[in-house]
């Protein structure tokens, strides 16, 4: 199947297949995966999200992995082939999509019981909640079989078959662009991960334990439906294309010759500069303003933090409207965000991958 438009598709549809080891067999009957979240600081080439190439988007990203976890329990059921999802599990269409993707890949006939404990569950704020739910559920099912799908292959499989739920219709998904950051941050170690095209990590960096992350979300923000967001993004897609065409080469040069060498010397300053310039001065925040009407003004009221040494990194996450800052002075950043009518969540960086607890 080849998809080039942004119309909805059925839950469980496979657009891009995945390689699986031969002679797979169940190794566990029940386990729980604790799956972290990502904050997307920037795309490396935003023009690469402007066209649907069968759900393959090669924009690349700089991501930060954070300790907002989804605890996903999967259990084999021998009572028929039904995939059942617990009542408390959020966003059941996404969980079912992940399970059906894995059923198509692994070709299992048994049933599954799936339970997701997601205490945070912040939808459409820029935290990758949809993609981490799909990637985490797929990872848990893969673990049942002893990981017959390699980590990077599974990241691509989830990203390149990604969709987000449509309000009032659990049978359809909207083909929202997915670059692969949630998958990479869950499967690979590093509090900061740079990924290039095809969701491939090219640089990882561990961030010190004394660094915290403050997330700020507008108090008056109400999360819209995925269909509404996607339609608005498609209407604004020319801005993303222009930004990539105009600044893509500069971003690549600065990434390789400034950001990565500085990180090698435990210096986040060049990373902060590139992210800030991309978001504030290369048009990214303006391009993302369809998510929240006051986004540009809100961002301008943060501009003074660019040169504030107490803020190690500052960015919008994904298309927002959530902003985040890395800092060692949590109280200061929380106060700055609160002045702008942002509710704050303070968390830690997660330098590891997902973890697994097996129930024997």
Short mmCIF file of C-alpha atoms in Angstrom, two decimals:
data_model
loop_
_atom_site.label_atom_id
_atom_site.label_comp_id
_atom_site.label_asym_id
_atom_site.label_seq_id
_atom_site.Cartn_x
_atom_site.Cartn_y
_atom_site.Cartn_z
CA UNK A 1 0.00 0.00 0.00
CA UNK A 2 1.32 3.45 -0.88
CA UNK A 3 -0.14 6.54 0.79
CA UNK A 4 0.61 10.06 -0.40
CA UNK A 5 -2.28 12.04 1.11
CA UNK A 6 -3.37 13.02 4.61
CA UNK A 7 -6.73 11.22 4.70
CA UNK A 8 -7.59 8.88 7.57
CA UNK A 9 -6.87 5.16 7.52
CA UNK A 10 -8.06 2.08 9.38
CA UNK A 11 -6.50 1.11 12.71
CA UNK A 12 -3.96 -1.65 12.13
CA UNK A 13 -3.14 -0.71 8.54
CA UNK A 14 0.44 -1.60 7.57
CA UNK A 15 2.00 0.75 5.03
CA UNK A 16 5.62 -0.27 5.61
CA UNK A 17 6.67 -3.78 6.66
CA UNK A 18 9.51 -4.89 8.94
CA UNK A 19 12.09 -7.69 9.00
CA UNK A 20 11.58 -10.35 11.67
CA UNK A 21 13.91 -13.12 12.79
CA UNK A 22 12.97 -16.64 11.70
CA UNK A 23 11.54 -19.29 14.02
CA UNK A 24 10.27 -16.93 16.68
CA UNK A 25 8.63 -18.27 19.83
CA UNK A 26 7.12 -16.87 22.99
CA UNK A 27 9.67 -16.43 25.79
CA UNK A 28 7.39 -14.80 28.39
CA UNK A 29 3.71 -14.82 29.21
CA UNK A 30 3.51 -11.48 30.98
CA UNK A 31 5.74 -8.45 31.38
CA UNK A 32 5.66 -4.70 31.91
CA UNK A 33 7.66 -2.13 29.97
CA UNK A 34 8.29 1.29 31.50
CA UNK A 35 8.61 3.56 28.50
CA UNK A 36 10.00 7.13 28.71
CA UNK A 37 8.91 10.23 26.79
CA UNK A 38 10.69 12.59 24.46
CA UNK A 39 10.78 16.33 24.06
CA UNK A 40 11.51 17.38 20.49
CA UNK A 41 13.70 20.49 20.49
CA UNK A 42 13.89 20.91 16.72
CA UNK A 43 13.76 19.27 13.32
CA UNK A 44 16.92 19.25 11.23
CA UNK A 45 15.04 19.78 7.96
CA UNK A 46 11.37 20.70 8.45
CA UNK A 47 10.73 20.60 4.70
CA UNK A 48 10.83 16.81 5.01
CA UNK A 49 7.46 16.75 6.79
CA UNK A 50 5.68 18.67 4.07
CA UNK A 51 4.90 15.71 1.81
CA UNK A 52 3.52 12.30 2.69
CA UNK A 53 5.85 9.71 1.21
CA UNK A 54 3.93 6.67 2.40
CA UNK A 55 4.30 7.85 6.03
CA UNK A 56 8.11 8.05 5.78
CA UNK A 57 9.42 11.38 7.06
CA UNK A 58 13.15 12.04 7.05
CA UNK A 59 13.35 15.40 8.80
CA UNK A 60 15.67 14.33 11.62
CA UNK A 61 15.45 15.75 15.15
CA UNK A 62 17.24 16.82 18.30
CA UNK A 63 15.40 15.14 21.17
CA UNK A 64 15.63 15.04 24.94
CA UNK A 65 14.53 11.89 26.75
CA UNK A 66 12.63 12.56 29.99
CA UNK A 67 11.25 10.62 32.94
CA UNK A 68 7.58 10.72 32.04
CA UNK A 69 6.81 7.01 31.86
CA UNK A 70 4.03 4.87 30.48
CA UNK A 71 3.88 1.50 32.23
CA UNK A 72 2.62 -0.97 29.63
CA UNK A 73 1.71 -4.50 30.68
CA UNK A 74 1.11 -7.20 28.06
CA UNK A 75 -0.07 -10.70 28.87
CA UNK A 76 -0.64 -13.67 26.60
CA UNK A 77 -4.20 -14.94 26.62
CA UNK A 78 -5.04 -18.44 25.45
CA UNK A 79 -8.77 -17.73 25.53
CA UNK A 80 -9.21 -17.08 21.83
CA UNK A 81 -7.45 -14.53 19.65
CA UNK A 82 -8.98 -11.36 21.07
CA UNK A 83 -6.82 -8.35 21.89
CA UNK A 84 -8.38 -6.83 25.00
CA UNK A 85 -7.44 -3.47 26.49
CA UNK A 86 -8.10 -2.60 30.12
CA UNK A 87 -10.71 -0.04 31.01
CA UNK A 88 -8.22 2.41 32.53
CA UNK A 89 -5.91 2.37 29.51
CA UNK A 90 -6.05 5.68 27.62
CA UNK A 91 -6.38 6.20 23.87
CA UNK A 92 -7.38 2.66 23.04
CA UNK A 93 -7.26 3.17 19.28
CA UNK A 94 -3.52 3.80 19.47
CA UNK A 95 -2.91 0.77 21.68
CA UNK A 96 -4.93 -1.40 19.33
CA UNK A 97 -3.05 -0.03 16.32
CA UNK A 98 0.29 -0.98 17.91
CA UNK A 99 -0.97 -4.45 18.81
CA UNK A 100 -2.28 -5.07 15.30
CA UNK A 101 0.97 -3.87 13.77
CA UNK A 102 2.83 -6.40 15.90
CA UNK A 103 0.33 -9.14 15.10
CA UNK A 104 0.89 -8.49 11.39
CA UNK A 105 4.67 -8.63 11.86
CA UNK A 106 4.93 -11.58 14.27
CA UNK A 107 1.87 -13.46 12.94
CA UNK A 108 0.76 -14.67 16.37
CA UNK A 109 -2.68 -16.26 16.78
CA UNK A 110 -3.09 -16.05 20.55
CA UNK A 111 -4.95 -13.29 22.34
CA UNK A 112 -3.41 -10.45 24.31
CA UNK A 113 -4.38 -8.53 27.40
CA UNK A 114 -2.96 -5.01 27.49
CA UNK A 115 -2.98 -2.54 30.36
CA UNK A 116 -1.44 0.94 30.24
CA UNK A 117 -0.81 3.05 33.31
CA UNK A 118 -0.20 6.61 32.07
CA UNK A 119 -0.47 8.99 34.99
CA UNK A 120 0.49 12.08 32.96
CA UNK A 121 -1.40 11.56 29.67
CA UNK A 122 -0.88 15.06 28.26
CA UNK A 123 -2.36 14.96 24.76
CA UNK A 124 -1.21 17.14 21.85
CA UNK A 125 1.11 19.31 23.95
CA UNK A 126 4.31 18.35 22.13
CA UNK A 127 5.43 15.51 24.41
CA UNK A 128 5.07 12.74 21.84
CA UNK A 129 2.33 11.07 23.87
CA UNK A 130 0.80 9.32 20.86
CA UNK A 131 4.03 8.03 19.37
CA UNK A 132 5.43 6.86 22.71
CA UNK A 133 2.22 4.95 23.44
CA UNK A 134 2.44 3.14 20.10
CA UNK A 135 6.20 2.57 20.34
CA UNK A 136 5.99 1.40 23.95
CA UNK A 137 3.16 -1.04 23.29
CA UNK A 138 5.02 -2.46 20.30
CA UNK A 139 8.21 -2.78 22.36
CA UNK A 140 6.36 -4.69 25.09
CA UNK A 141 4.92 -7.19 22.62
CA UNK A 142 8.33 -7.55 20.96
CA UNK A 143 9.81 -8.36 24.37
CA UNK A 144 7.32 -11.22 24.85
CA UNK A 145 9.05 -12.96 21.95
CA UNK A 146 12.62 -12.15 22.97
CA UNK A 147 12.93 -9.14 20.64
CA UNK A 148 12.76 -10.82 17.20
CA UNK A 149 12.53 -7.32 15.67
CA UNK A 150 15.74 -5.31 16.09
CA UNK A 151 15.41 -2.04 18.00
CA UNK A 152 16.06 0.32 15.09
CA UNK A 153 13.81 -1.72 12.80
CA UNK A 154 11.00 -1.53 15.36
CA UNK A 155 11.48 2.24 15.74
CA UNK A 156 11.07 2.66 11.97
CA UNK A 157 8.15 0.23 11.81
CA UNK A 158 6.18 2.24 14.38
CA UNK A 159 7.14 5.63 12.96
CA UNK A 160 6.42 4.66 9.37
CA UNK A 161 2.98 3.29 10.21
CA UNK A 162 2.08 6.05 12.66
CA UNK A 163 -1.35 7.54 13.14
CA UNK A 164 -3.25 9.41 15.83
CA UNK A 165 -6.75 8.84 17.08
CA UNK A 166 -9.81 10.57 15.67
CA UNK A 167 -12.29 11.74 18.28
CA UNK A 168 -15.45 9.68 18.27
CA UNK A 169 -14.10 6.98 15.92
CA UNK A 170 -11.83 4.27 17.37
CA UNK A 171 -11.61 2.54 13.99
CA UNK A 172 -9.74 5.32 12.14
CA UNK A 173 -6.45 7.17 12.57
CA UNK A 174 -5.15 10.44 11.16
CA UNK A 175 -1.77 10.12 9.38
CA UNK A 176 0.11 12.63 11.54
CA UNK A 177 3.79 13.00 10.65
CA UNK A 178 6.16 10.96 12.83
CA UNK A 179 9.94 11.40 12.60
CA UNK A 180 10.77 8.69 15.12
CA UNK A 181 11.96 10.53 18.22
CA UNK A 182 9.73 8.69 20.68
CA UNK A 183 10.91 5.35 19.36
CA UNK A 184 14.56 6.33 19.42
CA UNK A 185 14.38 7.82 22.93
CA UNK A 186 12.71 4.65 24.21
CA UNK A 187 15.09 2.17 22.60
CA UNK A 188 18.45 3.94 22.81
CA UNK A 189 20.36 5.37 25.76
CA UNK A 190 21.12 9.06 26.05
CA UNK A 191 19.34 12.04 27.55
CA UNK A 192 20.01 13.95 24.33
CA UNK A 193 19.73 12.09 21.03
CA UNK A 194 20.24 13.44 17.53
CA UNK A 195 18.56 11.43 14.81
CA UNK A 196 18.88 11.84 11.07
CA UNK A 197 16.69 10.57 8.23
CA UNK A 198 14.99 7.18 8.57
CA UNK A 199 14.77 7.70 12.36
CA UNK A 200 18.44 6.75 12.75
CA UNK A 201 20.33 7.99 15.84
CA UNK A 202 23.67 9.52 14.89
CA UNK A 203 24.73 11.04 18.24
CA UNK A 204 23.83 10.39 21.87
CA UNK A 205 24.83 12.36 24.94
CA UNK A 206 24.27 11.73 28.65
CA UNK A 207 23.12 14.78 30.61
CA UNK A 208 24.25 15.27 34.21
CA UNK A 209 21.92 14.24 37.01
CA UNK A 210 21.76 17.75 38.47
CA UNK A 211 20.02 19.04 35.35
CA UNK A 212 16.22 19.24 35.54
CA UNK A 213 13.57 19.87 32.90
CA UNK A 214 10.75 22.35 33.41
CA UNK A 215 7.83 22.00 30.99
CA UNK A 216 5.41 24.90 30.61
CA UNK A 217 1.96 24.51 29.03
CA UNK A 218 -0.49 27.41 28.60
CA UNK A 219 -3.14 27.29 31.31
CA UNK A 220 -5.88 28.05 28.81
CA UNK A 221 -4.86 25.40 26.27
CA UNK A 222 -7.47 22.82 25.32
CA UNK A 223 -6.16 19.92 23.28
CA UNK A 224 -7.88 19.76 19.88
CA UNK A 225 -8.72 16.59 17.97
CA UNK A 226 -5.94 15.04 15.83
CA UNK A 227 -7.99 15.59 12.69
CA UNK A 228 -8.36 19.31 13.45
CA UNK A 229 -4.64 19.67 14.19
CA UNK A 230 -3.61 17.82 11.04
CA UNK A 231 -5.89 19.89 8.83
CA UNK A 232 -4.45 23.08 10.33
CA UNK A 233 -0.90 21.84 9.86
CA UNK A 234 -1.52 20.92 6.21
CA UNK A 235 -2.90 24.43 5.66
CA UNK A 236 0.38 25.82 7.04
CA UNK A 237 2.72 23.29 5.43
CA UNK A 238 4.34 25.78 3.06
CA UNK A 239 6.01 27.48 6.03
CA UNK A 240 7.70 24.23 7.04
CA UNK A 241 8.84 23.65 3.45
CA UNK A 242 10.27 27.15 3.16
CA UNK A 243 12.10 26.91 6.50
CA UNK A 244 13.80 23.69 5.50
CA UNK A 245 14.74 24.93 2.05
CA UNK A 246 16.11 28.18 3.48
CA UNK A 247 17.94 26.96 6.57
CA UNK A 248 18.52 23.22 6.12
CA UNK A 249 22.15 23.53 5.00
CA UNK A 250 23.00 26.01 7.75
CA UNK A 251 21.45 23.73 10.37
CA UNK A 252 23.43 20.74 9.10
CA UNK A 253 26.71 22.67 9.11
CA UNK A 254 26.20 24.07 12.61
CA UNK A 255 25.13 20.68 13.91
CA UNK A 256 28.26 18.91 12.69
CA UNK A 257 30.84 21.64 13.19
CA UNK A 258 29.54 23.37 16.32
CA UNK A 259 26.91 21.45 18.28
CA UNK A 260 28.38 17.95 18.23
CA UNK A 261 31.98 19.01 18.98
CA UNK A 262 30.74 21.17 21.87
CA UNK A 263 28.71 18.28 23.30
CA UNK A 264 31.86 16.17 23.10
CA UNK A 265 33.34 18.68 25.52
CA UNK A 266 30.26 18.67 27.79
CA UNK A 267 29.18 22.08 26.52
CA UNK A 268 25.46 22.60 25.79
CA UNK A 269 25.83 26.24 24.70
CA UNK A 270 26.06 25.61 20.95
CA UNK A 271 23.09 23.26 21.16
CA UNK A 272 21.12 25.97 22.95
CA UNK A 273 22.06 28.55 20.31
CA UNK A 274 21.04 26.39 17.35
CA UNK A 275 17.76 25.31 18.92
CA UNK A 276 16.87 28.88 19.88
CA UNK A 277 17.75 30.28 16.45
CA UNK A 278 15.72 27.55 14.76
CA UNK A 279 12.67 28.07 16.90
CA UNK A 280 12.64 31.86 17.30
CA UNK A 281 14.43 33.20 14.20
CA UNK A 282 14.10 30.59 11.44
CA UNK A 283 10.30 30.61 11.50
CA UNK A 284 9.61 27.43 13.47
CA UNK A 285 7.43 28.96 16.19
CA UNK A 286 5.48 30.98 13.64
CA UNK A 287 4.95 27.81 11.58
CA UNK A 288 3.65 26.01 14.67
CA UNK A 289 1.29 28.81 15.75
CA UNK A 290 -1.71 26.96 14.31
CA UNK A 291 -1.66 24.86 17.51
CA UNK A 292 -2.21 27.80 19.86
CA UNK A 293 -3.22 31.33 18.76
CA UNK A 294 -0.97 33.18 21.21
CA UNK A 295 2.14 31.10 20.56
CA UNK A 296 4.26 33.76 18.82
CA UNK A 297 3.60 36.41 21.46
CA UNK A 298 4.23 33.89 24.22
CA UNK A 299 7.56 32.94 22.68
CA UNK A 300 8.63 36.56 22.28
CA UNK A 301 8.03 37.06 25.99
CA UNK A 302 10.66 34.37 26.59
CA UNK A 303 13.27 35.82 24.25
CA UNK A 304 15.29 37.30 27.11
CA UNK A 305 16.07 33.77 28.32
CA UNK A 306 18.29 33.18 25.29
CA UNK A 307 21.24 34.84 27.01
CA UNK A 308 20.34 33.74 30.54
CA UNK A 309 22.99 31.37 31.87
CA UNK A 310 20.45 29.82 34.26
CA UNK A 311 18.67 28.33 31.23
CA UNK A 312 20.82 25.66 29.58
CA UNK A 313 18.39 24.90 26.73
CA UNK A 314 15.05 26.50 25.82
CA UNK A 315 12.62 25.31 23.18
CA UNK A 316 9.11 24.65 22.05
CA UNK A 317 8.55 20.89 21.97
CA UNK A 318 7.44 19.52 18.61
CA UNK A 319 4.63 21.81 17.39
CA UNK A 320 3.79 22.79 20.96
CA UNK A 321 2.21 24.52 22.67
CA UNK A 322 4.40 23.10 25.43
CA UNK A 323 7.75 24.83 25.99
CA UNK A 324 10.58 23.34 28.01
CA UNK A 325 13.82 24.43 29.60
CA UNK A 326 16.82 22.53 30.90
CA UNK A 327 18.11 24.14 34.07
CA UNK A 328 19.85 23.66 37.38
CA UNK A 329 17.82 26.53 38.86
CA UNK A 330 14.33 25.05 38.83
CA UNK A 331 12.68 27.72 40.97
CA UNK A 332 13.83 30.50 38.66
CA UNK A 333 12.49 28.84 35.50
CA UNK A 334 9.22 27.85 37.16
CA UNK A 335 8.72 31.49 38.18
CA UNK A 336 9.54 32.74 34.69
CA UNK A 337 7.07 30.31 33.13
CA UNK A 338 4.40 31.11 35.71
CA UNK A 339 4.65 34.82 34.85
CA UNK A 340 3.57 33.83 31.34
CA UNK A 341 0.52 31.92 32.58
CA UNK A 342 2.11 28.53 32.00
CA UNK A 343 1.40 25.59 34.27
CA UNK A 344 4.64 23.79 34.97
CA UNK A 345 5.79 20.21 35.33
CA UNK A 346 9.31 19.60 36.59
CA UNK A 347 10.94 16.28 35.77
CA UNK A 348 14.35 14.72 35.31
CA UNK A 349 16.28 13.73 32.22
CA UNK A 350 16.28 10.00 31.48
CA UNK A 351 19.62 8.83 30.11
CA UNK A 352 18.52 5.22 29.67
CA UNK A 353 16.24 3.24 27.40
CA UNK A 354 12.95 1.59 28.41
CA UNK A 355 13.07 -1.01 31.17
CA UNK A 356 11.37 -4.42 31.41
CA UNK A 357 9.92 -6.25 34.42
CA UNK A 358 9.01 -9.88 33.72
CA UNK A 359 6.34 -11.69 35.71
CA UNK A 360 7.18 -15.37 35.98
#
